[in-house]
Amino acid sequence: MQVTLHQDKCVASGQCVLAAQDVFDQRDEDGVAVLLDDRPPEELHDDVRHAAAVCPAPAIALADS
Ligand code: SF4
């Protein structure tokens, strides 16, 4: 799985961090999401898919690879 985070579209809701805290974090200054791991291990894929599903912005893109 390849994860892409579009920070320009992020609205800093924090949903992705709640869903997958090993893959996403938020910047202290403005809450914009930060990608910690663009190729997360298999056991985190469900959490990452959940993060993408609950993100209120089109900020998280997933691709199989
Ligand atoms: S869930 Fe989406 S909009 Fe919210 S912080 Fe994460 S990437 Fe940004």
mmCIF file of N, CA and C and ligand atoms in Angstrom:
data_model
loop_
_atom_site.group_PDB
_atom_site.id
_atom_site.type_symbol
_atom_site.label_atom_id
_atom_site.label_comp_id
_atom_site.label_asym_id
_atom_site.label_seq_id
_atom_site.Cartn_x
_atom_site.Cartn_y
_atom_site.Cartn_z
ATOM 1 N N MET A 1 0.851 -1.199 0.000
ATOM 2 C CA MET A 1 0.000 0.000 0.000
ATOM 3 C C MET A 1 0.885 1.247 0.000
ATOM 4 N N GLN A 2 0.534 2.166 -0.910
ATOM 5 C CA GLN A 2 1.227 3.451 -0.970
ATOM 6 C C GLN A 2 0.256 4.529 -0.495
ATOM 7 N N VAL A 3 0.646 5.297 0.510
ATOM 8 C CA VAL A 3 -0.199 6.360 1.056
ATOM 9 C C VAL A 3 0.333 7.710 0.599
ATOM 10 N N THR A 4 -0.574 8.546 0.110
ATOM 11 C CA THR A 4 -0.208 9.922 -0.245
ATOM 12 C C THR A 4 -1.085 10.870 0.558
ATOM 13 N N LEU A 5 -0.465 11.857 1.162
ATOM 14 C CA LEU A 5 -1.200 12.851 1.937
ATOM 15 C C LEU A 5 -1.088 14.208 1.244
ATOM 16 N N HIS A 6 -2.227 14.776 0.897
ATOM 17 C CA HIS A 6 -2.260 16.096 0.263
ATOM 18 C C HIS A 6 -2.507 17.148 1.353
ATOM 19 N N GLN A 7 -1.427 17.692 1.863
ATOM 20 C CA GLN A 7 -1.550 18.625 2.990
ATOM 21 C C GLN A 7 -2.321 19.887 2.601
ATOM 22 N N ASP A 8 -2.290 20.255 1.319
ATOM 23 C CA ASP A 8 -3.002 21.460 0.881
ATOM 24 C C ASP A 8 -4.516 21.289 0.966
ATOM 25 N N LYS A 9 -4.986 20.034 1.039
ATOM 26 C CA LYS A 9 -6.428 19.786 1.125
ATOM 27 C C LYS A 9 -6.877 19.439 2.537
ATOM 28 N N CYS A 10 -5.935 19.215 3.433
ATOM 29 C CA CYS A 10 -6.244 18.822 4.810
ATOM 30 C C CYS A 10 -6.917 19.974 5.550
ATOM 31 N N VAL A 11 -7.992 19.652 6.292
ATOM 32 C CA VAL A 11 -8.699 20.666 7.076
ATOM 33 C C VAL A 11 -8.447 20.476 8.579
ATOM 34 N N ALA A 12 -7.427 19.698 8.903
ATOM 35 C CA ALA A 12 -6.935 19.575 10.280
ATOM 36 C C ALA A 12 -7.966 19.030 11.258
ATOM 37 N N SER A 13 -8.786 18.101 10.808
ATOM 38 C CA SER A 13 -9.822 17.547 11.681
ATOM 39 C C SER A 13 -9.279 16.511 12.645
ATOM 40 N N GLY A 14 -8.172 15.889 12.310
ATOM 41 C CA GLY A 14 -7.557 14.908 13.198
ATOM 42 C C GLY A 14 -8.129 13.518 13.131
ATOM 43 N N GLN A 15 -9.085 13.286 12.263
ATOM 44 C CA GLN A 15 -9.711 11.953 12.171
ATOM 45 C C GLN A 15 -8.695 10.865 11.808
ATOM 46 N N CYS A 16 -7.781 11.202 10.941
ATOM 47 C CA CYS A 16 -6.810 10.194 10.482
ATOM 48 C C CYS A 16 -5.891 9.756 11.619
ATOM 49 N N VAL A 17 -5.548 10.687 12.495
ATOM 50 C CA VAL A 17 -4.670 10.367 13.621
ATOM 51 C C VAL A 17 -5.395 9.432 14.594
ATOM 52 N N LEU A 18 -6.668 9.687 14.817
ATOM 53 C CA LEU A 18 -7.443 8.815 15.693
ATOM 54 C C LEU A 18 -7.548 7.408 15.102
ATOM 55 N N ALA A 19 -7.630 7.319 13.792
ATOM 56 C CA ALA A 19 -7.807 6.018 13.134
ATOM 57 C C ALA A 19 -6.500 5.248 12.992
ATOM 58 N N ALA A 20 -5.408 5.961 12.767
ATOM 59 C CA ALA A 20 -4.133 5.286 12.483
ATOM 60 C C ALA A 20 -2.980 6.146 12.989
ATOM 61 N N GLN A 21 -2.744 6.094 14.281
ATOM 62 C CA GLN A 21 -1.762 6.999 14.883
ATOM 63 C C GLN A 21 -0.312 6.631 14.563
ATOM 64 N N ASP A 22 -0.095 5.423 14.057
ATOM 65 C CA ASP A 22 1.268 5.063 13.651
ATOM 66 C C ASP A 22 1.602 5.566 12.249
ATOM 67 N N VAL A 23 0.584 6.018 11.543
ATOM 68 C CA VAL A 23 0.785 6.441 10.149
ATOM 69 C C VAL A 23 0.598 7.948 9.976
ATOM 70 N N PHE A 24 -0.274 8.535 10.796
ATOM 71 C CA PHE A 24 -0.551 9.966 10.682
ATOM 72 C C PHE A 24 -0.308 10.676 12.014
ATOM 73 N N ASP A 25 0.163 11.912 11.902
ATOM 74 C CA ASP A 25 0.275 12.789 13.068
ATOM 75 C C ASP A 25 -0.229 14.158 12.631
ATOM 76 N N GLN A 26 -0.309 15.099 13.558
ATOM 77 C CA GLN A 26 -0.718 16.457 13.210
ATOM 78 C C GLN A 26 0.348 17.439 13.637
ATOM 79 N N ARG A 27 0.556 18.480 12.804
ATOM 80 C CA ARG A 27 1.512 19.522 13.168
ATOM 81 C C ARG A 27 0.996 20.286 14.378
ATOM 82 N N ASP A 28 1.902 20.581 15.296
ATOM 83 C CA ASP A 28 1.516 21.298 16.507
ATOM 84 C C ASP A 28 0.955 22.672 16.180
ATOM 85 N N GLU A 29 1.538 23.347 15.196
ATOM 86 C CA GLU A 29 1.186 24.743 14.971
ATOM 87 C C GLU A 29 -0.182 24.962 14.333
ATOM 88 N N ASP A 30 -0.607 24.064 13.459
ATOM 89 C CA ASP A 30 -1.878 24.311 12.774
ATOM 90 C C ASP A 30 -2.757 23.069 12.620
ATOM 91 N N GLY A 31 -2.307 21.928 13.117
ATOM 92 C CA GLY A 31 -3.136 20.727 13.073
ATOM 93 C C GLY A 31 -3.166 20.004 11.749
ATOM 94 N N VAL A 32 -2.470 20.524 10.755
ATOM 95 C CA VAL A 32 -2.426 19.852 9.457
ATOM 96 C C VAL A 32 -1.732 18.496 9.614
ATOM 97 N N ALA A 33 -2.282 17.505 8.938
ATOM 98 C CA ALA A 33 -1.774 16.145 9.076
ATOM 99 C C ALA A 33 -0.367 16.005 8.494
ATOM 100 N N VAL A 34 0.373 15.077 9.102
ATOM 101 C CA VAL A 34 1.723 14.736 8.665
ATOM 102 C C VAL A 34 1.750 13.226 8.441
ATOM 103 N N LEU A 35 2.331 12.815 7.347
ATOM 104 C CA LEU A 35 2.434 11.383 7.046
ATOM 105 C C LEU A 35 3.710 10.821 7.669
ATOM 106 N N LEU A 36 3.538 9.841 8.553
ATOM 107 C CA LEU A 36 4.690 9.241 9.234
ATOM 108 C C LEU A 36 5.245 8.052 8.465
ATOM 109 N N ASP A 37 4.393 7.382 7.700
ATOM 110 C CA ASP A 37 4.817 6.152 7.020
ATOM 111 C C ASP A 37 4.023 6.026 5.721
ATOM 112 N N ASP A 38 4.672 6.252 4.580
ATOM 113 C CA ASP A 38 3.931 6.189 3.310
ATOM 114 C C ASP A 38 3.782 4.767 2.789
ATOM 115 N N ARG A 39 4.451 3.817 3.429
ATOM 116 C CA ARG A 39 4.264 2.403 3.078
ATOM 117 C C ARG A 39 4.063 1.593 4.363
ATOM 118 N N PRO A 40 2.896 1.746 4.973
ATOM 119 C CA PRO A 40 2.666 1.080 6.255
ATOM 120 C C PRO A 40 2.609 -0.437 6.108
ATOM 121 N N PRO A 41 2.959 -1.146 7.168
ATOM 122 C CA PRO A 41 2.918 -2.609 7.126
ATOM 123 C C PRO A 41 1.480 -3.129 7.025
ATOM 124 N N GLU A 42 1.390 -4.344 6.560
ATOM 125 C CA GLU A 42 0.097 -4.987 6.293
ATOM 126 C C GLU A 42 -0.892 -4.850 7.456
ATOM 127 N N GLU A 43 -0.408 -5.019 8.660
ATOM 128 C CA GLU A 43 -1.320 -5.026 9.807
ATOM 129 C C GLU A 43 -1.971 -3.670 10.061
ATOM 130 N N LEU A 44 -1.459 -2.621 9.434
ATOM 131 C CA LEU A 44 -2.054 -1.292 9.603
ATOM 132 C C LEU A 44 -2.965 -0.895 8.448
ATOM 133 N N HIS A 45 -3.062 -1.730 7.430
ATOM 134 C CA HIS A 45 -3.818 -1.342 6.235
ATOM 135 C C HIS A 45 -5.285 -1.061 6.526
ATOM 136 N N ASP A 46 -5.910 -1.868 7.368
ATOM 137 C CA ASP A 46 -7.325 -1.625 7.684
ATOM 138 C C ASP A 46 -7.492 -0.281 8.374
ATOM 139 N N ASP A 47 -6.575 0.037 9.287
ATOM 140 C CA ASP A 47 -6.649 1.324 9.984
ATOM 141 C C ASP A 47 -6.461 2.484 9.008
ATOM 142 N N VAL A 48 -5.551 2.314 8.064
ATOM 143 C CA VAL A 48 -5.288 3.381 7.088
ATOM 144 C C VAL A 48 -6.489 3.551 6.151
ATOM 145 N N ARG A 49 -7.101 2.448 5.743
ATOM 146 C CA ARG A 49 -8.303 2.557 4.911
ATOM 147 C C ARG A 49 -9.410 3.265 5.682
ATOM 148 N N HIS A 50 -9.517 2.977 6.958
ATOM 149 C CA HIS A 50 -10.516 3.641 7.789
ATOM 150 C C HIS A 50 -10.213 5.141 7.875
ATOM 151 N N ALA A 51 -8.951 5.476 8.045
ATOM 152 C CA ALA A 51 -8.550 6.895 8.097
ATOM 153 C C ALA A 51 -8.951 7.615 6.817
ATOM 154 N N ALA A 52 -8.695 6.995 5.684
ATOM 155 C CA ALA A 52 -9.040 7.622 4.405
ATOM 156 C C ALA A 52 -10.552 7.768 4.268
ATOM 157 N N ALA A 53 -11.288 6.786 4.792
ATOM 158 C CA ALA A 53 -12.748 6.813 4.660
ATOM 159 C C ALA A 53 -13.376 7.903 5.517
ATOM 160 N N VAL A 54 -12.805 8.169 6.682
ATOM 161 C CA VAL A 54 -13.411 9.155 7.586
ATOM 162 C C VAL A 54 -12.846 10.562 7.395
ATOM 163 N N CYS A 55 -11.792 10.691 6.609
ATOM 164 C CA CYS A 55 -11.236 12.017 6.340
ATOM 165 C C CYS A 55 -12.295 12.875 5.647
ATOM 166 N N PRO A 56 -12.601 14.054 6.202
ATOM 167 C CA PRO A 56 -13.649 14.887 5.607
ATOM 168 C C PRO A 56 -13.187 15.630 4.356
ATOM 169 N N ALA A 57 -11.904 15.589 4.078
ATOM 170 C CA ALA A 57 -11.372 16.245 2.884
ATOM 171 C C ALA A 57 -10.794 15.172 1.966
ATOM 172 N N PRO A 58 -10.631 15.496 0.699
ATOM 173 C CA PRO A 58 -9.970 14.520 -0.177
ATOM 174 C C PRO A 58 -8.453 14.624 -0.015
ATOM 175 N N ALA A 59 -7.989 14.364 1.207
ATOM 176 C CA ALA A 59 -6.573 14.598 1.521
ATOM 177 C C ALA A 59 -5.729 13.339 1.540
ATOM 178 N N ILE A 60 -6.369 12.174 1.691
ATOM 179 C CA ILE A 60 -5.624 10.921 1.803
ATOM 180 C C ILE A 60 -5.915 10.053 0.588
ATOM 181 N N ALA A 61 -4.889 9.705 -0.147
ATOM 182 C CA ALA A 61 -5.028 8.844 -1.318
ATOM 183 C C ALA A 61 -4.266 7.549 -1.075
ATOM 184 N N LEU A 62 -4.909 6.439 -1.406
ATOM 185 C CA LEU A 62 -4.306 5.117 -1.228
ATOM 186 C C LEU A 62 -4.163 4.442 -2.576
ATOM 187 N N ALA A 63 -3.075 3.753 -2.740
ATOM 188 C CA ALA A 63 -2.862 2.978 -3.966
ATOM 189 C C ALA A 63 -2.257 1.631 -3.594
ATOM 190 N N ASP A 64 -2.647 0.608 -4.306
ATOM 191 C CA ASP A 64 -2.017 -0.700 -4.125
ATOM 192 C C ASP A 64 -0.695 -0.693 -4.842
ATOM 193 N N SER A 65 0.294 -1.257 -4.221
ATOM 194 C CA SER A 65 1.594 -1.346 -4.886
ATOM 195 C C SER A 65 2.417 -2.420 -4.209
HETATM 196 S S1 SF4 B 1 -8.585 13.294 8.550
HETATM 197 FE FE1 SF4 B 1 -8.093 14.340 6.613
HETATM 198 S S2 SF4 B 1 -8.590 16.485 6.974
HETATM 199 FE FE2 SF4 B 1 -8.466 15.490 8.991
HETATM 200 S S3 SF4 B 1 -6.346 15.810 9.698
HETATM 201 FE FE3 SF4 B 1 -6.407 13.846 8.614
HETATM 202 S S4 SF4 B 1 -5.853 14.323 6.481
HETATM 203 FE FE4 SF4 B 1 -6.424 16.227 7.473
#
